[in-house]
Amino acid sequence: MTDKEQKACLPIPLNLELFNSHCELPYGLETHHVYQAMNEFIDFLGFINVQLKTKDMSRLESFLMPANFSSIVGEFMNMSIPKYCCNLVKNQYHNGHPDLIPINTFPENAVQYSSQGIEVKGSRHLNGWQGHNPEAVWLMVFCFDSNTSSDSMKNIEPKPFVFRAVYAAKLNEDDWTFSGRSSTSRRTITASVNRNGFRKMKSNWIYEDPSHF
């Protein structure tokens, strides 16, 4: 194992000074809850990657498809945030929307669709975030950087996972731009956060690490 590969097993720690204590968050969620969930993911990924390397296996982010790894980041937050914020719970409805909902608001904490709650995404991008439909709901995006499954073919050197930023805002349907598809296309129907929606998210930043922009 190279020194760079060994160092890449351990994610870059969070900087508490880079959290925005003045951001607005719903349902009693606070920045220290977000910090604790993010820090738990860093511990998780570091532990997994170190164990993988003891078996001479690739790091998690280096063999999973990029979209799958982004989903893991988002799903981990959905699991972890309710551990620290008792007002929120993971939506128990299969593929329900949004991901986090107010606890004891819906039967068995499950709802197929609601405007109450927070939709959570993990993304390697600092803008251009997508969903399946324009939604009037709180959106929280965890932006990160890491290696991908194609980096070895591109001769991109090993690098540790790092959280670059976290943004959140209550978006309206007109904060999205809908992208349909032709009758012959197999592309997934998507909607993208537009310029106005991005401004809302950017102005209500939770965490930003300029050294990794």
Short mmCIF file of C-alpha atoms in Angstrom, two decimals:
data_model
loop_
_atom_site.label_atom_id
_atom_site.label_comp_id
_atom_site.label_asym_id
_atom_site.label_seq_id
_atom_site.Cartn_x
_atom_site.Cartn_y
_atom_site.Cartn_z
CA MET A 1 0.00 0.00 0.00
CA THR A 2 1.40 3.42 -0.94
CA ASP A 3 1.64 6.21 1.64
CA LYS A 4 -0.95 8.20 -0.32
CA GLU A 5 -3.34 5.27 -0.42
CA GLN A 6 -2.88 4.67 3.29
CA LYS A 7 -3.56 8.34 4.08
CA ALA A 8 -6.62 8.30 1.81
CA CYS A 9 -8.25 5.67 4.04
CA LEU A 10 -8.88 8.31 6.71
CA PRO A 11 -11.35 11.11 5.82
CA ILE A 12 -10.38 14.71 6.55
CA PRO A 13 -11.79 15.82 9.92
CA LEU A 14 -14.47 18.48 10.17
CA ASN A 15 -13.58 22.00 11.27
CA LEU A 16 -16.07 23.17 13.89
CA GLU A 17 -15.23 26.80 13.11
CA LEU A 18 -16.65 26.37 9.59
CA PHE A 19 -20.22 25.74 10.77
CA ASN A 20 -22.73 28.58 10.48
CA SER A 21 -24.48 29.08 13.81
CA HIS A 22 -26.86 31.61 12.21
CA CYS A 23 -28.41 29.32 9.59
CA GLU A 24 -32.12 28.56 9.79
CA LEU A 25 -33.11 24.93 10.25
CA PRO A 26 -36.55 23.39 10.81
CA TYR A 27 -38.03 20.93 13.32
CA GLY A 28 -35.59 21.74 16.10
CA LEU A 29 -32.60 20.62 14.02
CA GLU A 30 -29.42 22.45 15.04
CA THR A 31 -25.95 22.73 13.57
CA HIS A 32 -24.41 20.57 16.30
CA HIS A 33 -26.82 17.76 15.32
CA VAL A 34 -25.58 18.03 11.74
CA TYR A 35 -21.96 18.09 12.94
CA GLN A 36 -22.47 14.92 15.00
CA ALA A 37 -24.05 13.07 12.06
CA MET A 38 -21.28 14.15 9.69
CA ASN A 39 -18.60 13.19 12.20
CA GLU A 40 -20.22 9.78 12.61
CA PHE A 41 -20.00 9.23 8.86
CA ILE A 42 -16.32 10.18 8.90
CA ASP A 43 -15.71 7.61 11.64
CA PHE A 44 -17.72 5.00 9.73
CA LEU A 45 -15.93 5.52 6.42
CA GLY A 46 -12.50 5.59 8.04
CA PHE A 47 -13.19 2.36 9.90
CA ILE A 48 -14.52 0.59 6.78
CA ASN A 49 -11.66 1.72 4.55
CA VAL A 50 -8.96 0.77 7.05
CA GLN A 51 -10.53 -2.70 7.39
CA LEU A 52 -10.78 -3.09 3.62
CA LYS A 53 -7.12 -2.22 3.23
CA THR A 54 -6.08 -4.87 5.74
CA LYS A 55 -7.52 -7.34 3.19
CA ASP A 56 -5.87 -5.54 0.27
CA MET A 57 -9.27 -4.38 -0.99
CA SER A 58 -10.14 -1.03 -2.55
CA ARG A 59 -11.62 1.78 -0.48
CA LEU A 60 -15.42 1.99 -0.54
CA GLU A 61 -15.55 5.14 -2.67
CA SER A 62 -13.02 3.65 -5.09
CA PHE A 63 -15.11 0.68 -6.23
CA LEU A 64 -18.73 1.77 -5.85
CA MET A 65 -20.43 3.58 -8.71
CA PRO A 66 -20.37 7.33 -7.96
CA ALA A 67 -24.16 7.58 -7.66
CA ASN A 68 -24.23 4.63 -5.27
CA PHE A 69 -21.64 6.17 -3.00
CA SER A 70 -23.50 9.51 -3.01
CA SER A 71 -26.62 7.60 -1.99
CA ILE A 72 -24.72 6.03 0.92
CA VAL A 73 -23.73 9.49 2.15
CA GLY A 74 -27.36 10.65 2.02
CA GLU A 75 -28.77 7.48 3.56
CA PHE A 76 -26.24 7.57 6.37
CA MET A 77 -27.39 11.10 7.23
CA ASN A 78 -31.02 9.93 7.19
CA MET A 79 -30.07 7.24 9.70
CA SER A 80 -27.78 9.36 11.85
CA ILE A 81 -29.46 12.76 12.17
CA PRO A 82 -32.50 11.39 14.12
CA LYS A 83 -30.06 9.96 16.70
CA TYR A 84 -29.13 13.52 17.62
CA CYS A 85 -32.31 15.44 16.77
CA CYS A 86 -35.23 13.78 18.55
CA ASN A 87 -37.82 15.76 16.56
CA LEU A 88 -36.98 13.98 13.31
CA VAL A 89 -37.23 10.37 12.19
CA LYS A 90 -36.30 8.51 9.01
CA ASN A 91 -39.36 8.08 6.81
CA GLN A 92 -40.31 4.40 7.13
CA TYR A 93 -42.31 4.34 3.90
CA HIS A 94 -40.35 2.56 1.12
CA ASN A 95 -39.05 5.29 -1.20
CA GLY A 96 -41.21 7.75 0.72
CA HIS A 97 -40.74 11.49 0.35
CA PRO A 98 -39.18 13.31 2.11
CA ASP A 99 -36.39 11.34 3.74
CA LEU A 100 -36.72 12.80 7.24
CA ILE A 101 -40.13 13.60 8.73
CA PRO A 102 -41.35 15.06 12.02
CA ILE A 103 -41.62 12.25 14.55
CA ASN A 104 -45.11 11.02 15.56
CA THR A 105 -46.74 13.05 12.79
CA PHE A 106 -47.70 10.17 10.48
CA PRO A 107 -48.90 6.65 11.36
CA GLU A 108 -45.90 4.42 12.09
CA ASN A 109 -43.65 7.34 11.04
CA ALA A 110 -44.30 6.48 7.40
CA VAL A 111 -45.71 8.61 4.59
CA GLN A 112 -45.58 8.13 0.83
CA TYR A 113 -45.50 11.85 0.09
CA SER A 114 -45.60 14.98 2.23
CA SER A 115 -44.35 18.55 2.20
CA GLN A 116 -43.46 18.18 5.88
CA GLY A 117 -39.89 17.11 6.54
CA ILE A 118 -36.44 17.32 4.95
CA GLU A 119 -35.22 15.72 1.73
CA VAL A 120 -31.54 14.77 2.10
CA LYS A 121 -28.97 14.29 -0.66
CA GLY A 122 -25.27 13.55 -0.92
CA SER A 123 -23.49 15.14 -3.89
CA ARG A 124 -20.01 15.60 -5.29
CA HIS A 125 -21.20 18.88 -6.82
CA LEU A 126 -21.53 22.31 -5.24
CA ASN A 127 -24.54 23.15 -7.41
CA GLY A 128 -26.86 21.65 -10.02
CA TRP A 129 -28.52 19.30 -7.55
CA GLN A 130 -31.31 17.13 -8.93
CA GLY A 131 -34.46 15.37 -7.81
CA HIS A 132 -37.18 13.46 -9.60
CA ASN A 133 -39.81 16.21 -9.42
CA PRO A 134 -40.12 19.88 -8.46
CA GLU A 135 -40.87 19.75 -4.74
CA ALA A 136 -42.01 22.31 -2.18
CA VAL A 137 -40.00 20.95 0.74
CA TRP A 138 -36.87 21.52 2.79
CA LEU A 139 -33.79 20.26 0.93
CA MET A 140 -30.44 19.55 2.61
CA VAL A 141 -27.42 18.67 0.47
CA PHE A 142 -24.15 17.27 1.81
CA CYS A 143 -21.43 18.14 -0.71
CA PHE A 144 -18.21 16.14 -0.60
CA ASP A 145 -15.13 15.19 -2.56
CA SER A 146 -13.58 11.76 -2.86
CA ASN A 147 -12.07 9.34 -5.30
CA THR A 148 -14.41 7.50 -7.67
CA SER A 149 -14.40 4.12 -9.35
CA SER A 150 -12.97 5.61 -12.56
CA ASP A 151 -10.06 7.51 -10.99
CA SER A 152 -7.49 4.75 -11.41
CA MET A 153 -8.07 4.72 -15.18
CA LYS A 154 -7.65 8.51 -15.23
CA ASN A 155 -4.45 8.34 -13.17
CA ILE A 156 -6.04 10.42 -10.42
CA GLU A 157 -4.10 9.96 -7.22
CA PRO A 158 -5.61 8.65 -3.97
CA LYS A 159 -7.25 11.34 -1.87
CA PRO A 160 -9.21 11.19 1.39
CA PHE A 161 -12.93 11.84 1.58
CA VAL A 162 -13.81 15.36 2.70
CA PHE A 163 -17.06 17.22 3.33
CA ARG A 164 -16.88 20.40 1.28
CA ALA A 165 -20.17 22.07 2.27
CA VAL A 166 -23.70 21.54 3.53
CA TYR A 167 -26.61 23.66 2.31
CA ALA A 168 -30.29 23.69 3.27
CA ALA A 169 -33.37 25.75 2.47
CA LYS A 170 -37.14 25.49 2.13
CA LEU A 171 -37.66 25.36 -1.62
CA ASN A 172 -40.83 26.00 -3.59
CA GLU A 173 -41.79 24.30 -6.84
CA ASP A 174 -40.62 27.35 -8.82
CA ASP A 175 -37.13 26.89 -7.33
CA TRP A 176 -36.75 23.86 -9.59
CA THR A 177 -36.41 23.48 -13.34
CA PHE A 178 -38.18 20.39 -14.66
CA SER A 179 -36.45 18.29 -17.30
CA GLY A 180 -38.87 16.01 -19.08
CA ARG A 181 -38.00 13.37 -21.65
CA SER A 182 -39.12 12.31 -25.08
CA SER A 183 -41.41 9.33 -25.58
CA THR A 184 -38.44 7.26 -26.81
CA SER A 185 -35.97 8.27 -24.09
CA ARG A 186 -35.02 5.96 -21.23
CA ARG A 187 -33.46 8.79 -19.22
CA THR A 188 -34.78 9.21 -15.69
CA ILE A 189 -37.12 12.18 -15.37
CA THR A 190 -35.39 14.83 -13.26
CA ALA A 191 -35.81 18.31 -11.89
CA SER A 192 -32.83 20.53 -11.04
CA VAL A 193 -32.49 23.24 -8.43
CA ASN A 194 -32.45 26.44 -10.47
CA ARG A 195 -30.56 29.68 -9.88
CA ASN A 196 -33.13 31.08 -7.48
CA GLY A 197 -33.24 27.85 -5.48
CA PHE A 198 -29.45 27.74 -5.38
CA ARG A 199 -29.33 31.28 -3.98
CA LYS A 200 -31.67 30.21 -1.17
CA MET A 201 -29.50 27.19 -0.39
CA LYS A 202 -26.21 29.09 -0.63
CA SER A 203 -27.37 31.94 1.59
CA ASN A 204 -28.44 29.47 4.30
CA TRP A 205 -25.21 27.47 4.34
CA ILE A 206 -24.61 25.13 7.28
CA TYR A 207 -20.99 24.21 6.61
CA GLU A 208 -18.43 25.46 4.09
CA ASP A 209 -14.79 24.48 3.77
CA PRO A 210 -13.26 26.96 1.26
CA SER A 211 -9.97 25.03 1.22
CA HIS A 212 -11.76 22.29 -0.73
CA PHE A 213 -13.71 24.41 -3.23
#
